Short mmCIF file of C-alpha atoms and ligand atoms in Angstrom, two decimals:
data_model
loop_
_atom_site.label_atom_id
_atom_site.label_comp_id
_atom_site.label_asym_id
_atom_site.label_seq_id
_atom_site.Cartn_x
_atom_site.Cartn_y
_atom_site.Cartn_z
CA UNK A 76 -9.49 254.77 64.50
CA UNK A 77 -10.50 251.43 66.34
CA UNK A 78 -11.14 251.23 70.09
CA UNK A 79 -8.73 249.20 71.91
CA UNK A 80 -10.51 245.57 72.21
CA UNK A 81 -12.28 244.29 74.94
CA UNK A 82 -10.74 241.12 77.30
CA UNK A 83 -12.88 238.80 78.92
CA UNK A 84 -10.48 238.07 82.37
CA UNK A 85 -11.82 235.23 84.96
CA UNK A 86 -12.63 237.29 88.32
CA UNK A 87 -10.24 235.08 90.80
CA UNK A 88 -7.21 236.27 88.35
CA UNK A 89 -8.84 240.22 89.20
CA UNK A 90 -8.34 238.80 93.10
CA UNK A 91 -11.69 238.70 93.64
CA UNK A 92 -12.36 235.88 96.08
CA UNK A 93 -14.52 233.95 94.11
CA UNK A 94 -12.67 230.72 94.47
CA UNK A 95 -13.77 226.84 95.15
CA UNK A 96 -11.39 227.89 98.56
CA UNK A 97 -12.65 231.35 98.81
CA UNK A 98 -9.81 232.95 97.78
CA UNK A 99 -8.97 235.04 94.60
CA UNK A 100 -5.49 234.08 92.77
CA UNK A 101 -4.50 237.88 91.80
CA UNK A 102 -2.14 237.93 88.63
CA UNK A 103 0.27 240.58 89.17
CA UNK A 104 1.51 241.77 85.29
CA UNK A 105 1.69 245.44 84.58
CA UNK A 106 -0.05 244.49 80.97
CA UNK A 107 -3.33 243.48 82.85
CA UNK A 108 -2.83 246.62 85.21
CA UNK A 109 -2.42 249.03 82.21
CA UNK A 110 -5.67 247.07 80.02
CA UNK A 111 -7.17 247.95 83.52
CA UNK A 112 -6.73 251.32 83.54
CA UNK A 113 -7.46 251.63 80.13
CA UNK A 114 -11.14 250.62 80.61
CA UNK A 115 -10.72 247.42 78.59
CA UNK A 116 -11.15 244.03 81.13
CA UNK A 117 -14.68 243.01 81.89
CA UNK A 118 -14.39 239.84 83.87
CA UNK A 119 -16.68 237.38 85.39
CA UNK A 120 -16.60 234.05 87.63
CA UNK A 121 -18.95 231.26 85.89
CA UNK A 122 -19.52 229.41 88.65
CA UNK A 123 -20.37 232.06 90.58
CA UNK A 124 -22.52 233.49 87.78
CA UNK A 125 -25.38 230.50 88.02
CA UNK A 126 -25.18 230.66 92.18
CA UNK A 127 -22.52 228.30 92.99
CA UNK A 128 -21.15 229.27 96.63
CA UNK A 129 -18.38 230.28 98.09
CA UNK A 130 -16.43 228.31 99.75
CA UNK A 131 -17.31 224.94 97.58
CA UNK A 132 -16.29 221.90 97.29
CA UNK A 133 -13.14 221.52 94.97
CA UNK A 134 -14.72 219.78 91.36
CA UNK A 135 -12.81 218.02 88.77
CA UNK A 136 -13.96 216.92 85.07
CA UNK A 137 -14.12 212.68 85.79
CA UNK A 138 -11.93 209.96 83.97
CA UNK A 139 -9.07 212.26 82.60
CA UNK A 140 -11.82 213.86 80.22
CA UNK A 141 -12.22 217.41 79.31
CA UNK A 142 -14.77 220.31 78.99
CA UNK A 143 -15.29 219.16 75.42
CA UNK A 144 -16.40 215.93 76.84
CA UNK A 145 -18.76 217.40 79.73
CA UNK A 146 -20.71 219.96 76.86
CA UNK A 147 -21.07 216.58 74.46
CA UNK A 148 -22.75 215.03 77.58
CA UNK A 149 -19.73 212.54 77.62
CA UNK A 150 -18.32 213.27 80.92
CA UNK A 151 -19.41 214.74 84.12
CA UNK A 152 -17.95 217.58 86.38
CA UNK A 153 -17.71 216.00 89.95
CA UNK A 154 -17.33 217.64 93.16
CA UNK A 155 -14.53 215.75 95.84
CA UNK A 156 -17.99 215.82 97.97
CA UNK A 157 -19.67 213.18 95.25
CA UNK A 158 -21.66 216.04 93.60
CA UNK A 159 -22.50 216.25 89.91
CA UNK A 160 -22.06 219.58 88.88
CA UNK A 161 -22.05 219.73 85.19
CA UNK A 162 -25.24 221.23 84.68
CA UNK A 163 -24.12 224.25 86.50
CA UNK A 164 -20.72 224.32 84.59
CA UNK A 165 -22.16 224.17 81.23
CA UNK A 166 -24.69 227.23 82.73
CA UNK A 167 -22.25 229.10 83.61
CA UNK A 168 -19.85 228.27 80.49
CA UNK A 169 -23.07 229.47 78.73
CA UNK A 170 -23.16 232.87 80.96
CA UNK A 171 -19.57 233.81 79.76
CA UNK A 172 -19.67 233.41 76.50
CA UNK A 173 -23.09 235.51 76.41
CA UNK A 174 -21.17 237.68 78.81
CA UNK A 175 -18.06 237.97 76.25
CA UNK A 176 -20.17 238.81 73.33
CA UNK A 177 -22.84 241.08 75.08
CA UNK A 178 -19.22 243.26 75.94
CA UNK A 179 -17.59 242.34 72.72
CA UNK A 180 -14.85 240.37 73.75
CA UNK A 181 -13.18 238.59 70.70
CA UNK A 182 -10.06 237.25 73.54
CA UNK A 183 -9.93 235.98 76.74
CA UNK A 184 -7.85 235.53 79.74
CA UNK A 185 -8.44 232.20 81.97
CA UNK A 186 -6.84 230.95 84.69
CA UNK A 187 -5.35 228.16 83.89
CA UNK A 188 -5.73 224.57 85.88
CA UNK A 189 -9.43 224.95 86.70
CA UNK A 190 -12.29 222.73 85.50
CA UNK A 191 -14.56 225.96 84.27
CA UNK A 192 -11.42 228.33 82.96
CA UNK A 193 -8.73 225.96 82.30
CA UNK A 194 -7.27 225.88 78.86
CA UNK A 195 -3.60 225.05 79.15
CA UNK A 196 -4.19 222.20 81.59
CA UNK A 197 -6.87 220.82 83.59
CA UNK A 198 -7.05 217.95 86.57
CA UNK A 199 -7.64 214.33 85.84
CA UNK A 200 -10.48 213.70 88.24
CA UNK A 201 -8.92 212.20 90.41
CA UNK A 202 -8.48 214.31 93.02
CA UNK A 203 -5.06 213.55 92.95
CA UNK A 204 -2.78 216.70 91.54
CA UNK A 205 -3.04 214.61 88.43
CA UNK A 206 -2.57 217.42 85.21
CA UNK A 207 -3.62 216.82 81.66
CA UNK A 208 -3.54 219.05 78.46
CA UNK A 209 -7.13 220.41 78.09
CA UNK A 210 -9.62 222.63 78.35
CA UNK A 211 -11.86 223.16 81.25
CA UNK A 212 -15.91 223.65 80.34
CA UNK A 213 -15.82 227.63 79.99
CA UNK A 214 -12.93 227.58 77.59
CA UNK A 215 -14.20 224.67 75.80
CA UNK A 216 -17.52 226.69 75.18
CA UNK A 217 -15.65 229.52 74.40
CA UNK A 218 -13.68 228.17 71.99
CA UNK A 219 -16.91 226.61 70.35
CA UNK A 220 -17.91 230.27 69.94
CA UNK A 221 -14.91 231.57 68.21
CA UNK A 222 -13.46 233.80 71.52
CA UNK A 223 -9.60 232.93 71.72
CA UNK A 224 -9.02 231.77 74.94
CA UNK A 225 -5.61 232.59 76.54
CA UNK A 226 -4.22 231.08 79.89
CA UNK A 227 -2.80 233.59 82.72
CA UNK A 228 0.42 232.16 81.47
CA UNK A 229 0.30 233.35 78.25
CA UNK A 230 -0.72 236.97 78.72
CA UNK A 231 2.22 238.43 77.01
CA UNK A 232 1.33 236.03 74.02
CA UNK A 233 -2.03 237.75 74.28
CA UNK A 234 -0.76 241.16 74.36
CA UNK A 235 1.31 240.49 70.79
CA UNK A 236 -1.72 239.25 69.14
CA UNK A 237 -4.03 242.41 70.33
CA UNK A 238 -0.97 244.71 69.50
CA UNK A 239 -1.42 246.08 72.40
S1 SF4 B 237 -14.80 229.57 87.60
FE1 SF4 B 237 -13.06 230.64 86.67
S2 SF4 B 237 -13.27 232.74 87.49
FE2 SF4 B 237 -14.51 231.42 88.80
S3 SF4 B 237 -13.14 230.86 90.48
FE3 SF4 B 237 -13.03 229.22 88.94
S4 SF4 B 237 -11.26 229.77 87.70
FE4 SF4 B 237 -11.85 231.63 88.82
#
C-alpha cells in the first residue's frame, strides 16, 4: 500500500505570520485540518526562506507581467518602496521547489493573489488592486518543475485529484 502523498502548503495559509503585513491568512477547511493531522503538509514561506523580513514592503511583479516573466529575466518584482526584489523571489522560488522535492511533494497548495505563491491571479504592478490571470514566481518555478500547483481556492479540486 502507498503512503498518503505529501502537500507542499504556503506558511501564511498554516496562519503563520509570515506576511508582507505581518500577518498569516489562516485557511479554515476541515480537508487541510484532517491532511494535518494525518502528518502529510510540510509548508514553507519563500520569502521568508532567503531572509526577507517581516513586516515588508508590499511587492508586485511590474507592467501586468508574471512570474514566468521575472524567472526569464523579462520582468522585475518591485517593492511599493522602489525596491527590486526579484533576485530574492527567484531564491526563494528556488528554495520551495528544492523544499517540495527534498519532502516529496508532487502537489501544492498556494495562496492565491501573491507575487511569490499566486497561481490563480496575481497583481498588475501597479499598486493599484489591479488582478490578472497568472502565476506569481514560486508557482511559476514550480510549475517549471512538474509540482501541480493548486490555489487555496481550489483545495477541494486538490483533494479529488489526490483521492484523498
Ligand atoms: S511568500 Fe507565499 S507563504 Fe510567504 S507570505 Fe507570501 S504568500 Fe505566504
Amino acid at each position: 500500500m502507498t503512503s498518503p502523498k505529501r502537500i507542499l502548503v504556503s506558511a501564511c495559509l498554516l496562519g503563520h505570520a509570515v506576511r508582507y503585513d505581518g500577518k498569516g491568512k489562516p485557511l479554515a477547511h476541515p480537508l487541510l485540518e484532517r491532511w494535518k493531522e494525518e502528518g502529510r503538509v510540510v509548508t514553507i514561506c519563500p520569502e521568508m526562506a532567503v531572509g526577507m523580513p517581516v513586516p515588508r514592503p508590499a511587492a508586485e511583479i511590474e507592467n501586468g507581467l508574471s512570474g514566468e516573466d521575472v524567472l526569464c529575466g523579462r520582468a522585475r518584482v518591485m517593492e511599493i518602496t522602489g525596491g527590486d526584489v526579484s533576485a530574492e523571489f527567484i531564491a526563494g522560488a528556488e528554495k520551495a521547489v528544492a523544499f517540495a522535492q527534498a519532502n516529496g511533494c508532487t502537489h501544492a497548495l498556494l495562496i492565491d493573489g501573491s507575487p511569490s505563491c499566486g497561481s490563480g491571479f496575481i497583481y498588475d504592478g501597479s499598486f493599484a488592486g489591479k488582478k490578472l490571470v497568472g502565476n506569481g514566481v514560486t508557482a511559476a518555478l514550480m510549475a517549471r518543475a512538474g509540482i501541480a500547483v493548486y490555489s487555496d481556492r481550489q483545495i477541494e479540486e486538490l483533494a479529488a485529484v489526490l483521492g484523498a
